[in-house]
GROMACS .gro file of C-alpha atoms in nm:
model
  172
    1UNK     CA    1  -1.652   0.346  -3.081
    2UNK     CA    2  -1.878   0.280  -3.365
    3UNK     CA    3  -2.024  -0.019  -3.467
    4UNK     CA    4  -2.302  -0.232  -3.280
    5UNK     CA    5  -2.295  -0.552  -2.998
    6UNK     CA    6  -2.337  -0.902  -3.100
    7UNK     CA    7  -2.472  -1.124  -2.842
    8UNK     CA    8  -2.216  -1.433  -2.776
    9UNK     CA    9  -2.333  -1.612  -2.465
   10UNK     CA   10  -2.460  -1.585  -2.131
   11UNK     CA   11  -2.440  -1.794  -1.818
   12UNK     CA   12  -2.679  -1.748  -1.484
   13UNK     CA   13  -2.590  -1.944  -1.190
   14UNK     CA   14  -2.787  -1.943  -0.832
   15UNK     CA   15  -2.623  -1.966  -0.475
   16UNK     CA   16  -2.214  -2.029  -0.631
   17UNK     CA   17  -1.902  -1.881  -0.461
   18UNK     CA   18  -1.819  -1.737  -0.887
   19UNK     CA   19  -1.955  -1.797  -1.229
   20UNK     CA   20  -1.762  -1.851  -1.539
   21UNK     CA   21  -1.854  -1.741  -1.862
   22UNK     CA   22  -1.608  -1.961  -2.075
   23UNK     CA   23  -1.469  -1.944  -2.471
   24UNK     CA   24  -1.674  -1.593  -2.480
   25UNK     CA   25  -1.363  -1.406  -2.599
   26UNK     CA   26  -1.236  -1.543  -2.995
   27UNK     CA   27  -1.063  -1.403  -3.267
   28UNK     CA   28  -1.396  -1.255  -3.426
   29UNK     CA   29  -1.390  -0.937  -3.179
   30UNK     CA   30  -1.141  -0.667  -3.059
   31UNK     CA   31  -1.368  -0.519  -2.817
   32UNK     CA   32  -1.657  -0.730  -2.562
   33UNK     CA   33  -1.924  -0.597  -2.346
   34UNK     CA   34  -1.966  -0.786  -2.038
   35UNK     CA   35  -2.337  -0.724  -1.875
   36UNK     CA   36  -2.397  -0.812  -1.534
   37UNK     CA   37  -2.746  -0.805  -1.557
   38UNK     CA   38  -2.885  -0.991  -1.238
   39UNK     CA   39  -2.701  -0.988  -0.973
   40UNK     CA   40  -2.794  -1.078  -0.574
   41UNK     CA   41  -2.518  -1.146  -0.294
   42UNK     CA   42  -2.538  -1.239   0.022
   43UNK     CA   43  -2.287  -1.052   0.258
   44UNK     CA   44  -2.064  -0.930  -0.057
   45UNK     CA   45  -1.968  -0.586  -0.053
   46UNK     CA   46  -1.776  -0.569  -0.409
   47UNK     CA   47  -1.727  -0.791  -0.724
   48UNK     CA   48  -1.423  -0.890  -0.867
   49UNK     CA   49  -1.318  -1.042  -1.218
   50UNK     CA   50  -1.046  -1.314  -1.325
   51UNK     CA   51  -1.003  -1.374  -1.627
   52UNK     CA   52  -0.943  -1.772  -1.792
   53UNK     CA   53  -0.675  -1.885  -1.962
   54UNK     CA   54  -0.669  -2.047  -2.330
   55UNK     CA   55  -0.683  -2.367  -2.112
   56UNK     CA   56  -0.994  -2.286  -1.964
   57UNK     CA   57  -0.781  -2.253  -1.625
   58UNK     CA   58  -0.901  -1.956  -1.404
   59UNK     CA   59  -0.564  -1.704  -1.372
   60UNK     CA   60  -0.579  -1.621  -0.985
   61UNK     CA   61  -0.192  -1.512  -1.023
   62UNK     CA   62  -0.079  -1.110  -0.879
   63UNK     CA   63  -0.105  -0.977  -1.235
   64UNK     CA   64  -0.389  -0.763  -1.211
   65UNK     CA   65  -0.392  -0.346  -1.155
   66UNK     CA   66  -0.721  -0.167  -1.099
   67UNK     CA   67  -0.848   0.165  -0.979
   68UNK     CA   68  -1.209   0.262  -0.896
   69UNK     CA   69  -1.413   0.543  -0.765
   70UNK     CA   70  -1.675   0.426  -0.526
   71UNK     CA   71  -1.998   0.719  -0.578
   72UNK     CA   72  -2.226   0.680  -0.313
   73UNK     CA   73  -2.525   0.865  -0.177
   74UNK     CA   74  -2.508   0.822   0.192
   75UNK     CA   75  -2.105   0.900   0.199
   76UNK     CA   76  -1.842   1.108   0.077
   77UNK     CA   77  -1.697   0.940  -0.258
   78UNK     CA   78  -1.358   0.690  -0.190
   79UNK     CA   79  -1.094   0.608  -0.413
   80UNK     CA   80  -0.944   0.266  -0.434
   81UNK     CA   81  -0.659   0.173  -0.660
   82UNK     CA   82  -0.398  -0.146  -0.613
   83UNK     CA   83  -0.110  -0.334  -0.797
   84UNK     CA   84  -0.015  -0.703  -0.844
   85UNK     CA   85  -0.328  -0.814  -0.691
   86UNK     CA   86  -0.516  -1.220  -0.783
   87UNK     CA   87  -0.800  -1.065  -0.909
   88UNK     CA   88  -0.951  -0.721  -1.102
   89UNK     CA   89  -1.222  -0.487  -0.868
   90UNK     CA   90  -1.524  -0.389  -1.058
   91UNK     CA   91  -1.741  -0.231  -0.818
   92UNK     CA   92  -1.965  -0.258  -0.588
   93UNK     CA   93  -2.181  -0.561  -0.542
   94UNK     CA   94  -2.452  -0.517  -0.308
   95UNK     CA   95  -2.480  -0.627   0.087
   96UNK     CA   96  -2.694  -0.881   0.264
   97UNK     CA   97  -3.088  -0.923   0.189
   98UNK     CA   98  -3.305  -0.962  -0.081
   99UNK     CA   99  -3.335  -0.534  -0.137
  100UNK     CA  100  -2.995  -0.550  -0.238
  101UNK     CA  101  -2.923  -0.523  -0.619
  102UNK     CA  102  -2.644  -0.472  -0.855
  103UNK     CA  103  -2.546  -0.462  -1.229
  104UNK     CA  104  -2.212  -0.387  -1.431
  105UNK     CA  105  -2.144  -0.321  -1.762
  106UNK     CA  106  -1.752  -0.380  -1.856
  107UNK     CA  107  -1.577  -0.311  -2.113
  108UNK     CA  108  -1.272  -0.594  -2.261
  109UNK     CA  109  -1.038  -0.493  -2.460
  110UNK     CA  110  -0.811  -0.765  -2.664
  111UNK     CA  111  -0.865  -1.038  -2.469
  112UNK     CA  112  -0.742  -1.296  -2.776
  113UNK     CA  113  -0.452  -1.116  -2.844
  114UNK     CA  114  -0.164  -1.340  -2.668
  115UNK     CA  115   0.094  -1.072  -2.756
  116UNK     CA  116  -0.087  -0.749  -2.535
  117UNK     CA  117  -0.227  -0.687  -2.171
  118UNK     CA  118  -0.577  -0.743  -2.141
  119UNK     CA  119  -0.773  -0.414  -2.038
  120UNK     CA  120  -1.118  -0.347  -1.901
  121UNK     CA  121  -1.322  -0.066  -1.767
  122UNK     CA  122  -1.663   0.001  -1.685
  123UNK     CA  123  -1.953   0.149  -1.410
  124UNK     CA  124  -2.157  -0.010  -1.171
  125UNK     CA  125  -2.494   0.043  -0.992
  126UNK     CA  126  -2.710  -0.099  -0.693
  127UNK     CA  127  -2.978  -0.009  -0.433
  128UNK     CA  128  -2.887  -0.111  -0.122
  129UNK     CA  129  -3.067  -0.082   0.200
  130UNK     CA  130  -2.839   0.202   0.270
  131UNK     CA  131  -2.862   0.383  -0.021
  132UNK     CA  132  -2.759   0.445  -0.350
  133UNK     CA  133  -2.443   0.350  -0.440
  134UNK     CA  134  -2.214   0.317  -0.803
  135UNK     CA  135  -1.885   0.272  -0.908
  136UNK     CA  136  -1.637   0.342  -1.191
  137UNK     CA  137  -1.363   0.109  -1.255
  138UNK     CA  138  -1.088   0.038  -1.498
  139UNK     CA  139  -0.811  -0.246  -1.475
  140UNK     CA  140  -0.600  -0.443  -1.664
  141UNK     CA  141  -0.473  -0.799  -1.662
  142UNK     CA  142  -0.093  -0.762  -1.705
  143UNK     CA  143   0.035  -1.098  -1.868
  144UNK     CA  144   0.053  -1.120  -2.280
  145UNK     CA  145  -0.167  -1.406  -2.349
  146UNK     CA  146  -0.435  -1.522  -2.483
  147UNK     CA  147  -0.793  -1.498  -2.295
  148UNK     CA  148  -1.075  -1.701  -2.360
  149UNK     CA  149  -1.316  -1.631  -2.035
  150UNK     CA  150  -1.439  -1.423  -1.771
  151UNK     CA  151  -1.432  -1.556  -1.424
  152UNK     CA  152  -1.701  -1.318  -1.143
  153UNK     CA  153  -1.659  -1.365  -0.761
  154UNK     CA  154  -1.792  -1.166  -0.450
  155UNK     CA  155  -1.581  -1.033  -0.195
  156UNK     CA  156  -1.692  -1.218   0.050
  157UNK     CA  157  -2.049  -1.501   0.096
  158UNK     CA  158  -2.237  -1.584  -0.192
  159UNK     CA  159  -2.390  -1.506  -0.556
  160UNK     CA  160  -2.770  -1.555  -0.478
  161UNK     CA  161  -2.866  -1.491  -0.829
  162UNK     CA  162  -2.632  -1.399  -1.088
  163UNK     CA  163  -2.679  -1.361  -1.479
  164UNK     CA  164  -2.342  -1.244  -1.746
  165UNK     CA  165  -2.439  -1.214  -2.087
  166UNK     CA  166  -2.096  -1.135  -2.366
  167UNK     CA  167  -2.164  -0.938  -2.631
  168UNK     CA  168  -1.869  -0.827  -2.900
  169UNK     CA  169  -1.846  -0.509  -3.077
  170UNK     CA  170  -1.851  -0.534  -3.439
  171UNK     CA  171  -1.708  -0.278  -3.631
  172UNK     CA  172  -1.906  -0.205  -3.864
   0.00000   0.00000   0.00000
């Protein structure tokens, strides 16, 4: 992939149950990098994606596939993978406590087009009280239509502190 990122927007929200970066995704880009650059839970253990509708509507329907490697340093490495499921897995997300700390880079792929899936992948990273710990994740939204936002929740409890920033890839 050749060509170099183009900021778009970013959103930063404190103590919400998800933040929603909306009309990031246009016509201008093929390909967006999503940077979860700030990013404290309380009592999450992974974070997920939806994606929003042309509407603006969060899509919390059984259409998303994902599979991700979880790569710690205090246990053996685990493989999760699932079908028809409300919402994509990215990784994980931290646990409870102020030393916990996470950050994601994703990768979109086509989110305008309304006549393909909508595909991500990407890693993740935190120190956690109990260690190291990173994942690598791909997914894909599997309805044709057109996407216009990115929708981040926690497993389970609470965003703390949580900043996205958008970026497209222009081909240059």
């Amino acid at each position: 992939m050749k060509g170099s990122l183009e900021f778009i927007k970013s959103a930063s929200a404190t103590s919400v149950s998800s933040l929603s970066v909306t009309d990031c995704f246009t016509s201008n880009y093929d390909v967006y990098q999503v940077l979860i650059a700030k990013l404290d839970s309380t009592g999450s253990a992974y974070a997920y994606l939806r994606f929003l509708d042309s509407g603006g509507s969060v899509i919390s329907a059984s259409e998303y596939d994902w599979a991700q490697m979880d790569l710690t340093s205090y246990a053996g490495f685990a493989e999760n993978r699932n079908t028809a499921q409300n919402k994509g897995l990215l990784g994980f997300a931290g646990g409870t406590g102020t030393a916990d700390m996470g950050g994601f880079t994703t990768t979109v792929y086509n989110p305008n087009d309304s006549s393909s899936y909508t595909f991500y992948n990407g890693q993740s990273s935190i120190k956690a009280s109990s260690g190291l710990a990173g994942a690598k994740y791909i997914g894909v939204h599997k309805s044709a239509e057109q996407i216009t936002g990115i929708n981040i929740l926690p497993s389970t409890g609470t965003w703390d502190n949580i900043t996205v920033n958008v970026y497209g890839l222009a081909s240059n």
